[in-house]
Amino acid sequence: MKLQGGDSAIIVESGNVQMGDALAEHARIAILQSAGKYFDRLNRATVHFSREGHGYRCSIQMQMGGLTGASAHAQHEDIYRAFDQAHQRVAKQLRRAKRELRDDKPDGPIKTMLLLDGLKELKRVRDAHESQARPGVQHPPAFV
């Protein structure tokens, strides 16, 4: 499964922390792995690091497909552990959201609305891509 959205949809920033490239890359890889594991469409993800007292605080916000955003934060003396704890909490929210949308559950109005929002987003992205494509080139439909 190829993840749509990808690395360009992930923003890693810090308020008052000198953050190295290794930490930013660690955050991007972890976000991409969890996004690919639970859903195949990452709209955006923001990871923010800040210093609080003797420790660090990490806040993560992720928007997947037509779902409502998942967000979490954690504090720890080690900046990597703060990220890992916040990431585990966001992954748990994504796992639970996917469980709610599985086909073995009866359809409800919320599930139908989420799926329609996701299809509308896919159509919007496809139309935007086609408007940038060369004229006269035929593209297969995104969904039937």
Tab-separated table of C-alpha atoms in Angstrom, residues 11-123:
chain	number	residue	atom	x	y	z
A	11	ILE	CA	5.613	19.399	9.792
A	12	VAL	CA	8.126	18.980	12.620
A	13	GLU	CA	8.762	22.155	14.591
A	14	SER	CA	10.058	23.307	17.954
A	15	GLY	CA	9.370	26.304	20.113
A	16	ASN	CA	12.368	26.701	22.374
A	17	VAL	CA	14.326	23.490	21.687
A	18	GLN	CA	17.410	23.082	19.525
A	19	MET	CA	16.200	20.113	17.531
A	20	GLY	CA	18.598	18.060	15.409
A	21	ASP	CA	17.913	16.453	12.056
A	22	ALA	CA	17.900	12.979	13.615
A	23	LEU	CA	14.921	13.794	15.852
A	24	ALA	CA	12.950	15.307	12.974
A	25	GLU	CA	13.680	12.264	10.795
A	26	HIS	CA	12.716	9.902	13.646
A	27	ALA	CA	9.390	11.737	13.982
A	28	ARG	CA	8.688	11.691	10.222
A	29	ILE	CA	9.424	7.970	9.906
A	30	ALA	CA	7.231	7.068	12.886
A	31	ILE	CA	4.324	9.206	11.613
A	32	LEU	CA	4.563	7.690	8.123
A	33	GLN	CA	4.645	4.156	9.534
A	34	SER	CA	1.574	4.622	11.701
A	35	ALA	CA	-0.298	6.477	8.945
A	36	GLY	CA	0.446	3.688	6.479
A	37	LYS	CA	-0.486	1.020	8.998
A	38	TYR	CA	-3.930	2.324	9.855
A	39	PHE	CA	-5.036	4.387	6.833
A	40	ASP	CA	-3.563	5.135	3.430
A	41	ARG	CA	-4.302	8.850	3.280
A	42	LEU	CA	-2.386	11.348	5.422
A	43	ASN	CA	-3.765	14.853	4.987
A	44	ARG	CA	-1.405	16.500	7.445
A	45	ALA	CA	0.563	15.862	10.603
A	46	THR	CA	2.183	18.356	12.952
A	47	VAL	CA	4.751	17.481	15.617
A	48	HIS	CA	5.724	20.240	18.038
A	49	PHE	CA	8.482	20.028	20.650
A	50	SER	CA	8.925	22.448	23.532
A	51	ARG	CA	10.857	22.619	26.774
A	52	GLU	CA	8.958	22.584	30.060
A	53	GLY	CA	10.972	22.772	33.258
A	54	HIS	CA	13.555	19.999	33.310
A	55	GLY	CA	11.823	17.977	30.608
A	56	TYR	CA	10.365	18.162	27.150
A	57	ARG	CA	6.829	18.244	25.843
A	58	CYS	CA	5.766	16.776	22.521
A	59	SER	CA	2.407	17.459	20.872
A	60	ILE	CA	1.229	15.537	17.807
A	61	GLN	CA	-1.781	16.256	15.604
A	62	MET	CA	-2.719	14.044	12.651
A	63	GLN	CA	-5.491	14.349	10.075
A	64	MET	CA	-6.251	11.162	8.134
A	65	GLY	CA	-8.629	11.030	5.164
A	66	GLY	CA	-12.130	12.108	6.135
A	67	LEU	CA	-11.649	11.376	9.836
A	68	THR	CA	-11.600	13.888	12.627
A	69	GLY	CA	-8.093	14.734	13.782
A	70	ALA	CA	-6.194	12.646	16.305
A	71	SER	CA	-4.022	14.512	18.770
A	72	ALA	CA	-1.980	13.743	21.860
A	73	HIS	CA	0.830	15.144	23.954
A	74	ALA	CA	3.344	13.757	26.416
A	75	GLN	CA	6.074	15.026	28.728
A	76	HIS	CA	9.343	13.318	29.611
A	77	GLU	CA	12.924	14.171	30.541
A	78	ASP	CA	14.121	12.565	27.278
A	79	ILE	CA	12.836	14.249	24.106
A	80	TYR	CA	12.702	10.956	22.175
A	81	ARG	CA	10.657	9.295	24.928
A	82	ALA	CA	8.278	12.262	24.971
A	83	PHE	CA	7.732	11.818	21.234
A	84	ASP	CA	7.322	8.040	21.510
A	85	GLN	CA	4.715	8.349	24.260
A	86	ALA	CA	2.708	10.966	22.349
A	87	HIS	CA	2.990	8.885	19.176
A	88	GLN	CA	1.682	5.782	20.963
A	89	ARG	CA	-1.365	7.747	22.103
A	90	VAL	CA	-2.092	9.033	18.590
A	91	ALA	CA	-1.614	5.540	17.129
A	92	LYS	CA	-4.111	4.194	19.655
A	93	GLN	CA	-6.668	6.796	18.537
A	94	LEU	CA	-6.099	5.845	14.878
A	95	ARG	CA	-6.415	2.146	15.683
A	96	ARG	CA	-9.722	2.745	17.453
A	97	ALA	CA	-11.009	4.914	14.601
A	98	LYS	CA	-10.162	2.185	12.101
A	99	ARG	CA	-11.877	-0.407	14.250
A	100	GLU	CA	-15.043	1.726	14.203
A	101	LEU	CA	-14.991	1.871	10.391
A	102	ARG	CA	-14.381	-1.831	9.780
A	103	ASP	CA	-16.900	-3.646	7.615
A	104	ASP	CA	-17.877	-6.175	10.288
A	105	LYS	CA	-19.736	-3.457	12.190
A	106	PRO	CA	-23.220	-2.367	11.085
A	107	ASP	CA	-23.427	0.785	9.032
A	108	GLY	CA	-24.426	3.914	10.839
A	109	PRO	CA	-24.857	7.533	9.825
A	110	ILE	CA	-21.442	8.548	11.181
A	111	LYS	CA	-19.620	5.801	9.269
A	112	THR	CA	-21.426	6.728	6.059
A	113	MET	CA	-20.641	10.437	6.478
A	114	LEU	CA	-16.935	9.726	7.118
A	115	LEU	CA	-16.691	7.510	4.053
A	116	LEU	CA	-18.434	10.109	1.882
A	117	ASP	CA	-16.079	12.825	3.158
A	118	GLY	CA	-13.119	10.627	2.276
A	119	LEU	CA	-14.494	9.997	-1.234
A	120	LYS	CA	-15.106	13.712	-1.759
A	121	GLU	CA	-11.501	14.434	-0.721
A	122	LEU	CA	-10.193	11.796	-3.139
A	123	LYS	CA	-12.268	13.301	-5.966
